Each structure stands twice: as C-alpha cells, then as structure tokens.
Short mmCIF file of C-alpha atoms in Angstrom, two decimals:
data_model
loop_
_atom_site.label_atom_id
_atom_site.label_comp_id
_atom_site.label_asym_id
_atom_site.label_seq_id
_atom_site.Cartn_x
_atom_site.Cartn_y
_atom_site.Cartn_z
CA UNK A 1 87.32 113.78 67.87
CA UNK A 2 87.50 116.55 65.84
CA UNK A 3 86.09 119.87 66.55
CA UNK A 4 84.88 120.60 69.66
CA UNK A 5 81.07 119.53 70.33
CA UNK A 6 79.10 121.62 72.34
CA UNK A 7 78.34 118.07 74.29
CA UNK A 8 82.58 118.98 75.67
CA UNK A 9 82.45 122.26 76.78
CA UNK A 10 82.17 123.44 79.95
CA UNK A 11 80.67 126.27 81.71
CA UNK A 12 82.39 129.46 81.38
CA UNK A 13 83.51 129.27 85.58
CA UNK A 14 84.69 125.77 85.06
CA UNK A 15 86.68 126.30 82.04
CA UNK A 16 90.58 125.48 82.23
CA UNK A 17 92.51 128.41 82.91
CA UNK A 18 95.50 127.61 79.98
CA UNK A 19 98.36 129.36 82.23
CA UNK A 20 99.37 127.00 84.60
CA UNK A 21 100.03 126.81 88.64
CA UNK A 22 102.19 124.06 89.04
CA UNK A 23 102.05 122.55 92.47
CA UNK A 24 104.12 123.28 95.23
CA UNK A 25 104.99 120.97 98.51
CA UNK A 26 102.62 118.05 96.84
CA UNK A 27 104.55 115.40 99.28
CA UNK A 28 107.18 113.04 97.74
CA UNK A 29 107.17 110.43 100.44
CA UNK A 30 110.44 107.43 99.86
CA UNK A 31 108.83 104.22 100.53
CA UNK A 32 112.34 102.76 100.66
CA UNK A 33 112.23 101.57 103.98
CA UNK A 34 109.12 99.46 103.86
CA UNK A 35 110.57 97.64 100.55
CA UNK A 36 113.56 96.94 101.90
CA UNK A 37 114.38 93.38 103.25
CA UNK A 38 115.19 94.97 106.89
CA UNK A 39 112.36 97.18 107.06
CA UNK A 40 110.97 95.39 110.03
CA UNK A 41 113.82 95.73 112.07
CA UNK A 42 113.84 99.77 111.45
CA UNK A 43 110.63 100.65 113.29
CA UNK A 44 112.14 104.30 113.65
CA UNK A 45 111.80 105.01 109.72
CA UNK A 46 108.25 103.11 109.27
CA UNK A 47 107.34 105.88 111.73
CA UNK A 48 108.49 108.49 109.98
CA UNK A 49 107.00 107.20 106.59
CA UNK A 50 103.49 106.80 108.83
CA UNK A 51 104.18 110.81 109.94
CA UNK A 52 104.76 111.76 106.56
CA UNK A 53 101.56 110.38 105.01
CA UNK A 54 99.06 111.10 108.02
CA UNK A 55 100.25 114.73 107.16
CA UNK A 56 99.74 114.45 103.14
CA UNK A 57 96.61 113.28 104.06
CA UNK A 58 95.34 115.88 106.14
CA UNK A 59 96.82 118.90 104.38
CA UNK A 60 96.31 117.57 100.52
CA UNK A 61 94.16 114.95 100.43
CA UNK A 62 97.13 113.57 97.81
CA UNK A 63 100.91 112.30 97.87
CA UNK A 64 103.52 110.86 95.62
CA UNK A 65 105.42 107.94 96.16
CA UNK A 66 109.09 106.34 95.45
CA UNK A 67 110.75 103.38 96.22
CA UNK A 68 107.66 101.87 95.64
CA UNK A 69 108.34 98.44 95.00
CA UNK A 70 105.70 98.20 91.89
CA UNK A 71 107.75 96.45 88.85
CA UNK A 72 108.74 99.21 86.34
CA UNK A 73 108.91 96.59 83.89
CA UNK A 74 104.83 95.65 84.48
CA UNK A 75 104.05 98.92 84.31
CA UNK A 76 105.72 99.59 80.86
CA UNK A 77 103.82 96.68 79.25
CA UNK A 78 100.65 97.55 80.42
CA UNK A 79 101.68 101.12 79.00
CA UNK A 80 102.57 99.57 75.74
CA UNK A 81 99.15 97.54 75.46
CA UNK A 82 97.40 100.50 76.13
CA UNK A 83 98.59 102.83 73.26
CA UNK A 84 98.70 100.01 70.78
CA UNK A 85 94.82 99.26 71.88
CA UNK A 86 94.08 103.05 71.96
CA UNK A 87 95.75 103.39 67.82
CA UNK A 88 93.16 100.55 66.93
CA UNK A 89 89.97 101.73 64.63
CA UNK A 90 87.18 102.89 66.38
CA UNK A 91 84.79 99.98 65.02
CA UNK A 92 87.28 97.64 66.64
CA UNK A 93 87.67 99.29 69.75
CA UNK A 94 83.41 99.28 69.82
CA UNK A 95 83.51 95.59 69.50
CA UNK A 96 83.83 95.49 73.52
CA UNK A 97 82.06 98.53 74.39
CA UNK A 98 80.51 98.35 78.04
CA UNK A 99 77.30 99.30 77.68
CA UNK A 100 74.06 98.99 80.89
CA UNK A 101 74.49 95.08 81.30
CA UNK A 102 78.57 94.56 81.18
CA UNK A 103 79.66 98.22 82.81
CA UNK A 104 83.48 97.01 81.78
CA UNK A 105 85.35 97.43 78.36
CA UNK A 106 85.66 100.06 76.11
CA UNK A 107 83.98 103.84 76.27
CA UNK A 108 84.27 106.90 74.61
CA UNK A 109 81.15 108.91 75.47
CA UNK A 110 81.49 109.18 79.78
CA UNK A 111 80.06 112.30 81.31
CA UNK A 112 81.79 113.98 84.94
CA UNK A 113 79.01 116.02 85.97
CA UNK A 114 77.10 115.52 82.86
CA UNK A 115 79.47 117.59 80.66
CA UNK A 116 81.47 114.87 78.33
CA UNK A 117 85.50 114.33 78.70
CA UNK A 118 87.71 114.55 76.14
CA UNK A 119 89.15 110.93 76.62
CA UNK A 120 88.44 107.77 75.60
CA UNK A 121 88.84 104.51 77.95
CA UNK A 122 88.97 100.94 78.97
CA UNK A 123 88.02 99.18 82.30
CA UNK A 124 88.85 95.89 83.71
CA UNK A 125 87.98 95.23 87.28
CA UNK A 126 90.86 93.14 89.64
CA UNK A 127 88.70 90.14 90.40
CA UNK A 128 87.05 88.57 87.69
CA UNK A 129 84.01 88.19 87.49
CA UNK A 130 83.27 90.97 90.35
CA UNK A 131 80.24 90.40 92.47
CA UNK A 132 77.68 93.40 92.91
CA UNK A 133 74.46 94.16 93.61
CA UNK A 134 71.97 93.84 90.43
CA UNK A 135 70.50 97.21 90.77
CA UNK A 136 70.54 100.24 92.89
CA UNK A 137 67.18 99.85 94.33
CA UNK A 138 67.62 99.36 98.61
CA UNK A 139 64.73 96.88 98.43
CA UNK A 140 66.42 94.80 95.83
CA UNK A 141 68.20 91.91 97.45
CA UNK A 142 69.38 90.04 94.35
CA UNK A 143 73.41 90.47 92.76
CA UNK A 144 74.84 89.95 89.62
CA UNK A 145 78.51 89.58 87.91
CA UNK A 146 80.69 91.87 86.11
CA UNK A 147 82.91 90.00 83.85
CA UNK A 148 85.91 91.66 82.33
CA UNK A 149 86.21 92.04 78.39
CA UNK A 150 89.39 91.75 75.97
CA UNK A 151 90.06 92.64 73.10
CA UNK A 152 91.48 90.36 70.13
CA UNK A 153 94.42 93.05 69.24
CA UNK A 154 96.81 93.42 71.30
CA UNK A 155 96.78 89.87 72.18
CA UNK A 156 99.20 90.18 75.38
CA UNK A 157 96.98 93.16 76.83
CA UNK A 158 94.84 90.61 78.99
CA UNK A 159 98.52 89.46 80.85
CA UNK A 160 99.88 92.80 81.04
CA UNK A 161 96.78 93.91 82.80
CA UNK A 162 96.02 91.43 85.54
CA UNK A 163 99.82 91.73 86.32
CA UNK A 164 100.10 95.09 86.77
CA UNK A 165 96.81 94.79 88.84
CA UNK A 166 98.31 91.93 91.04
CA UNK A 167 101.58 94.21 91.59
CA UNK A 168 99.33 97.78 92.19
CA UNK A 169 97.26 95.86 94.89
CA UNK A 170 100.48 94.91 96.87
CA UNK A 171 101.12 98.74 97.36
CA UNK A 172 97.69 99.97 97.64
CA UNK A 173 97.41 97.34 100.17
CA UNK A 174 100.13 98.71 101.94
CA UNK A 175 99.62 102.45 101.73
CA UNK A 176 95.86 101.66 103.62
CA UNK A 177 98.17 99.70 106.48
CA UNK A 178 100.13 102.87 106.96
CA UNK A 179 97.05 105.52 106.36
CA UNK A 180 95.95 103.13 109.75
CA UNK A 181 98.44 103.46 111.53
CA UNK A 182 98.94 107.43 110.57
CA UNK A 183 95.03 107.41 112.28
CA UNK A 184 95.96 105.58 115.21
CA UNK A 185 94.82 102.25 114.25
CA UNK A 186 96.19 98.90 113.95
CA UNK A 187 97.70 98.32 110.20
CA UNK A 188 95.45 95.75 109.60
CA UNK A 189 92.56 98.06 110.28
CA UNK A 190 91.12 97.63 106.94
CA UNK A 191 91.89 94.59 105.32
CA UNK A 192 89.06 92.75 105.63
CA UNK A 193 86.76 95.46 103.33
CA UNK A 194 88.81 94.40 100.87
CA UNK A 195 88.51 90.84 100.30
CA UNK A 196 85.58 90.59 97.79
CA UNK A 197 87.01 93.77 96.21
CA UNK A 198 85.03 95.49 93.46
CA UNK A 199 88.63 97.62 92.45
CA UNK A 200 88.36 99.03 88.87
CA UNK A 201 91.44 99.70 86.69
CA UNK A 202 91.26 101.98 84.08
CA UNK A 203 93.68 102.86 81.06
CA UNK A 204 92.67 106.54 79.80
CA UNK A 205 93.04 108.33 76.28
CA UNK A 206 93.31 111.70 76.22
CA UNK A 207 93.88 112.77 72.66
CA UNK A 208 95.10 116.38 71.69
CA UNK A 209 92.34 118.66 71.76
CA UNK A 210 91.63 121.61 69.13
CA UNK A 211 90.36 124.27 72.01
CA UNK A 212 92.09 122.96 75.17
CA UNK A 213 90.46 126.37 76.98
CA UNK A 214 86.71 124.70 76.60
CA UNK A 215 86.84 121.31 77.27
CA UNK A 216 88.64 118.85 80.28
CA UNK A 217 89.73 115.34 79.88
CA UNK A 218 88.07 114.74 82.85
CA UNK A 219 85.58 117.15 84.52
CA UNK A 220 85.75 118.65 88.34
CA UNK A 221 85.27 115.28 90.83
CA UNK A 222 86.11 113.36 93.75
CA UNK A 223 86.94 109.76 94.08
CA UNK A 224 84.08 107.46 95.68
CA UNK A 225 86.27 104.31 96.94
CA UNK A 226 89.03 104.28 98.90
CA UNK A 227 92.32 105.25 96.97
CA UNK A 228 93.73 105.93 93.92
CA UNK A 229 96.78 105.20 92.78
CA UNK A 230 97.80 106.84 89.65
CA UNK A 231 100.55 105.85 87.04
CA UNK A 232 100.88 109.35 84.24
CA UNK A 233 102.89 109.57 81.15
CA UNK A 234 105.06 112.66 81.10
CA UNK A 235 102.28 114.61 79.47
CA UNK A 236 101.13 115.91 82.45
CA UNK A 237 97.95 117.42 83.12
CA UNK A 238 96.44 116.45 86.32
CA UNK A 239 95.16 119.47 88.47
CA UNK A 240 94.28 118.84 91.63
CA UNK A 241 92.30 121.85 94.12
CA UNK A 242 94.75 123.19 96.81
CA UNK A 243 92.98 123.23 100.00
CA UNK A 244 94.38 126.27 101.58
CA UNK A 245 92.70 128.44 98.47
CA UNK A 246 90.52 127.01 96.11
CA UNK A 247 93.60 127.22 93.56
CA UNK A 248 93.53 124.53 90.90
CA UNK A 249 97.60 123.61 90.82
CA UNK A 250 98.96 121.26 87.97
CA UNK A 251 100.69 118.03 89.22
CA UNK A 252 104.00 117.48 87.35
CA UNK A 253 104.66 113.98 86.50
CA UNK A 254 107.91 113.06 88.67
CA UNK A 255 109.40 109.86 86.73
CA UNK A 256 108.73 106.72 88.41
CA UNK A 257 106.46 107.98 91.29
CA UNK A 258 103.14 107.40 91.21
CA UNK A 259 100.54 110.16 92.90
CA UNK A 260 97.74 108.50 95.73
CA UNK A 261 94.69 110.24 96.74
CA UNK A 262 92.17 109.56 98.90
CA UNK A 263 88.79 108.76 98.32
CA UNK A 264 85.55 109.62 99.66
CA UNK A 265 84.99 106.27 101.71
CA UNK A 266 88.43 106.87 103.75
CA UNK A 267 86.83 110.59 104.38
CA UNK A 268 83.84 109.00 105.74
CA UNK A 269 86.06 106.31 107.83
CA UNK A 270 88.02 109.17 108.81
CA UNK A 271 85.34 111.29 109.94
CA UNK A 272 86.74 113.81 108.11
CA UNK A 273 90.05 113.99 109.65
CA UNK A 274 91.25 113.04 106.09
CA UNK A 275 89.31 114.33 103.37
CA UNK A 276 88.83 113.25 99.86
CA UNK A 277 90.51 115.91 96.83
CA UNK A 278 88.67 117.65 94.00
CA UNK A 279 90.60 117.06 90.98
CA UNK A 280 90.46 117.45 87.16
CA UNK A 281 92.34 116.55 84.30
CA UNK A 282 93.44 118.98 81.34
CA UNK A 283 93.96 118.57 77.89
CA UNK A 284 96.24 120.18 75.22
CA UNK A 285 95.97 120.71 71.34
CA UNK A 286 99.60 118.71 70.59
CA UNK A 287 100.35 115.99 72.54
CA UNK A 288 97.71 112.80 73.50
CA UNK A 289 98.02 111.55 77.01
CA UNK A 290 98.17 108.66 78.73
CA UNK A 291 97.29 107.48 82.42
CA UNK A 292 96.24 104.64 84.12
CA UNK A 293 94.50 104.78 87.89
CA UNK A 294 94.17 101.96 90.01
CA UNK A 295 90.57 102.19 92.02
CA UNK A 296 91.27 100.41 95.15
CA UNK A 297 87.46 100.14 96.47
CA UNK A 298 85.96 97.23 99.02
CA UNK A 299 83.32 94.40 98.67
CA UNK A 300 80.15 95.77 97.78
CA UNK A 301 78.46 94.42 100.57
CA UNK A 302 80.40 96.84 102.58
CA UNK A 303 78.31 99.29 104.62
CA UNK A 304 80.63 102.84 104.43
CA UNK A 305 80.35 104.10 108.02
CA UNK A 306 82.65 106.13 110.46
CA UNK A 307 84.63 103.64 112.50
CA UNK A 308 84.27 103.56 115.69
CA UNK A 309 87.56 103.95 117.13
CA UNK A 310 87.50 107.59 115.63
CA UNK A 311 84.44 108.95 117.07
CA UNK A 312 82.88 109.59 120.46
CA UNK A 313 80.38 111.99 122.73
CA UNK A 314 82.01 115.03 121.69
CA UNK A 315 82.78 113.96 117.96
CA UNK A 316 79.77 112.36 116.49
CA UNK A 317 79.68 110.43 112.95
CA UNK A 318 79.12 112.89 110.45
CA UNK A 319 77.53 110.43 107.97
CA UNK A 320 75.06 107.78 107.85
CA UNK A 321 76.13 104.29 106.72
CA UNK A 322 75.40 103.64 103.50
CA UNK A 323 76.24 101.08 101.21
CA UNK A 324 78.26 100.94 99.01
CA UNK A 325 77.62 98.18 96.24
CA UNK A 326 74.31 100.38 95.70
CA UNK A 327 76.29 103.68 96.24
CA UNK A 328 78.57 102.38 93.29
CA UNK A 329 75.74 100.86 90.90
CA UNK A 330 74.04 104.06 91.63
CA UNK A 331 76.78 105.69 90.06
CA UNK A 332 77.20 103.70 87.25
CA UNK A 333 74.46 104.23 85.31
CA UNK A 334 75.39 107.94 85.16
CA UNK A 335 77.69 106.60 82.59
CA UNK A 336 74.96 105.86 80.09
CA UNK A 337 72.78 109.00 80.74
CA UNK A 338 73.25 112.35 81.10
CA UNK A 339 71.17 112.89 84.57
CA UNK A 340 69.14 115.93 84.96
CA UNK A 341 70.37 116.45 88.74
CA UNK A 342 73.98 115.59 90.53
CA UNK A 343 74.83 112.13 90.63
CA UNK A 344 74.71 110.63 94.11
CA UNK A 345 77.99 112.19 96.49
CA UNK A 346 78.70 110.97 99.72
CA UNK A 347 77.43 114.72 101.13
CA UNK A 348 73.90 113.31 100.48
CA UNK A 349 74.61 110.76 103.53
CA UNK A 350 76.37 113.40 105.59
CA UNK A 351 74.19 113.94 109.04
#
C-alpha cells in the first residue's frame, strides 16, 4: 500500500482529526472476583461488578476489563501467528482469499461504508464449518456452510487460533451472564442464542499509512452481533464516539485489558436501554498495528427481537424482529461490492 488511492480517502467531514482526545472515564471494570475460586461465595462483589457494567453500558456503550481470566500466554501466540502471517508475500497471503462462496480467509480490499480501510485481514469463524443461510433472500429457505481456511505458513496459526477462540468464548460468555443480570434478568438469559453460534474472529493489519489525515483503518460503524471483545497492540488507535457530545475520543491500550462493546443485537434486546457505539479506527505513517476482535454473534436462525421481559404497555418494542442469519449474509456481500446505498443497519427494522 503505497500512496494513498483515492479508493481510501474519506470525505472531508469524516476525515481523522490528527490531534488526539484521549478518552476519559472509559470504565476499567476488575473481573477479579468472578475468576476467583470463591467468587460464588462473595455475592456482594458479583453485584458490584453487575453495577459497574450495567452503567458502562448505558453511559458508553464500551468497557475495559482485568482480571479477566483469558490466558496471556494464548493470546501472545495467536499475536505471534498473526504478524508472521501478515510479513508473508501478498501472492501467498491471496492463496486463501475469501471471496462470494467461502466469506472466510484472507482480504485486503473491505469497504466500511463503501470507502476502503487501510488494513488488511483474516477471518476464521469459532465453529467450523458455521451453518447459515445460503442467501439473503426471505423467501429462500435453503443454508449452506462456511468452512474456515489456513494457511500453509505459519504452520501453528490454525492451534493458536481455535485456542484463543475457545478461551475468548469463556469470557464473552460470561460478560452476556452479567450484562443479564445488570438488565434485571436471570444470567442465563441468553445462552441459548448462542449455541449454533456464527462468532467471527478476526486478526487485523493496519500498516503505516503515508497521509494518516485522509484515510481510516477502519471507517465510522457499529457492531451488528452481540459483543465485541477486543485484544490491541500498544499502537493504539481505536476512537470510539462519546455519547454525551459527538466527540470522537482515542482509546489508550491499557496492558492486559481487553475493551467490550456492545453490539447492535443487545441494543435491540435491550430496547435501547443499552445502545450499540460508533467507533473507528485510525492509522499513522510509522508504526503498523495490530488487533484482534472477537465477534460474539448467535445462531443464524435467531430472530433479533426485544425481549419480552423488557417491554410493556407504556414501553413498546422499538424494532421489528428480524433475522439475523439473513441480516448477516445481507451484510456480507457488501464486502465484495461497493453498494450504491447504505448497507442494511438495524435502524431499517426500527418501528
């Protein structure tokens, strides 16, 4: 990626502003207690954990976590599969592009509201092969598989990824039991969306850039599934849009936390009461970057609707169900084509 192509830059009032805002009072919250062998018998501090993150939730739409219990040693191999993958030649790398038919693998050409990020990336999806619907079309009854694909070089990449998957799933598991019980649910509220998951894990690229003020990494967006759950080098540049004022505010990488946000489905489960987060991701001209989210998102055959605990005569669903294996295929294919209008958003289901 050499100099910039128009295909990069964005519009003048999307542009990255280069002097940065770093973010204040993003929550740290210490999962300590909930690791911790006698974490059942301390009800008083899950309580205060479940405080702490139905507030991040409603004021941010984004937290950070510690004490995690994620292996720091799984997350440093995936970390050193990634780069070695990443230095490979491009021609090798393009062996196991994803293309219409296999949506996983390799890509270096993905559009965020049809402007192209400066990044390059690979997917692998936590079960394997992933069920899904075979096209986007509501008439069209018939599903199909995703199947992940490796690369030769590095050889140990396959391991290091389904383990660090396997380990991320424990905690994203775990944060949705206490987002439940932070909305007055029962912690198991939401466990059964996830067991044909269609989760997506992505390792991201983001090499230095010769005019950081033009282009993003990644573009302006919001999060369709569930949660994130992000792992960033010490690069930094992950901005996300403080509610209280519009302000875009950099998120500086705190060593060995990683940063949640919420996605769109748990603001339609919500009803709003949590929302989902615009966020964007910036690039510089020295250093490459590194990052790796973890997509948690249910079984496709999941219709997205408010539940029913959370709504009544005077606070009506705001959304129609939808669903979301065609909600997420739908999506897809804006990967392979720049679209002439905005890609589907959950606001086109809102009532």
């Amino acid at each position: 990626m050499g100099e910039v192509d128009p295909a990069f830059v964005q519009d003048p009032e999307h542009r990255p502003k280069l002097s940065i805002i770093e973010a204040e009072g993003i929550p740290l919250i210490d999962l300590s207690a909930i690791n911790s062998p006698n974490s059942i018998s301390d009800p008083e501090a899950i309580e205060g954990i479940v405080g702490e993150i139905g507030n991040a939730c409603k004021e941010w739409g984004f937290f950070q976590v510690i004490n995690h219990g994620v292996s720091s040693s799984k997350l440093q191999k995936i970390e050193a599969a990634a780069r070695k993958f990443f230095a490979l030649p491009l021609e090798e790398k393009r062996k196991i592009r994803r293309d219409m038919n296999n949506v996983l693998g390799y890509f270096d050409t993905e559009n965020t509201k049809n402007i192209r990020d400066w990044k390059e990336v690979f997917d692998f999806n936590a079960e394997d092969p992933t069920l899904v619907p075979a096209s986007p079309d509501p008439e069209d009854n018939e599903e199909t598989e995703w199947t992940n694909q490796w690369p030769e070089y590095p050889p140990e990449m396959r391991e290091a990824c389904e383990e660090y998957a396997r380990e991320v799933e424990k905690l994203a598991l775990k944060l949705m039991g206490l987002i439940a019980l932070s909305l007055g649910l029962p912690e198991n509220k939401f466990d059964s969306f996830f067991k044909d998951q269609t989760t997506r894990i992505r390792l991201n690229h983001y090499p230095p850039c010769p005019s950081p003020q033009l282009a993003l990494g990644v573009g302006r967006h919001k999060d369709g599934g569930a949660l994130t759950v992000l792992a960033q080098d010490d690069v930094g540049g992950l901005e996300v849009k403080r509610k209280t004022d519009g302000q875009w505010t950099r998120v500086k990488p705190t060593p060995n936390t990683y940063i949640i946000n919420l996605g769109d489905i748990l603001q339609v489960w919500s009803n709003e009461r949590y929302e989902s987060t615009e966020h964007r991701v910036m690039v510089n001209s020295e250093k490459e970057r590194f990052s790796i989210p973890y997509f948690l998102e249910p079984a496709h055959y999941t219709i997205v609707k408010t539940l029913e605990e959370l709504i009544n005569e005077q606070n009506p669903a705001k959304y129609r169900p939808y669903s979301w294996g065609k909600f997420m295929t739908h999506r897809k294919l804006s990967n392979f084509k720049k679209l002439d209008v905005e890609n589907i958003q959950i606001h086109h289901f809102r009532v």
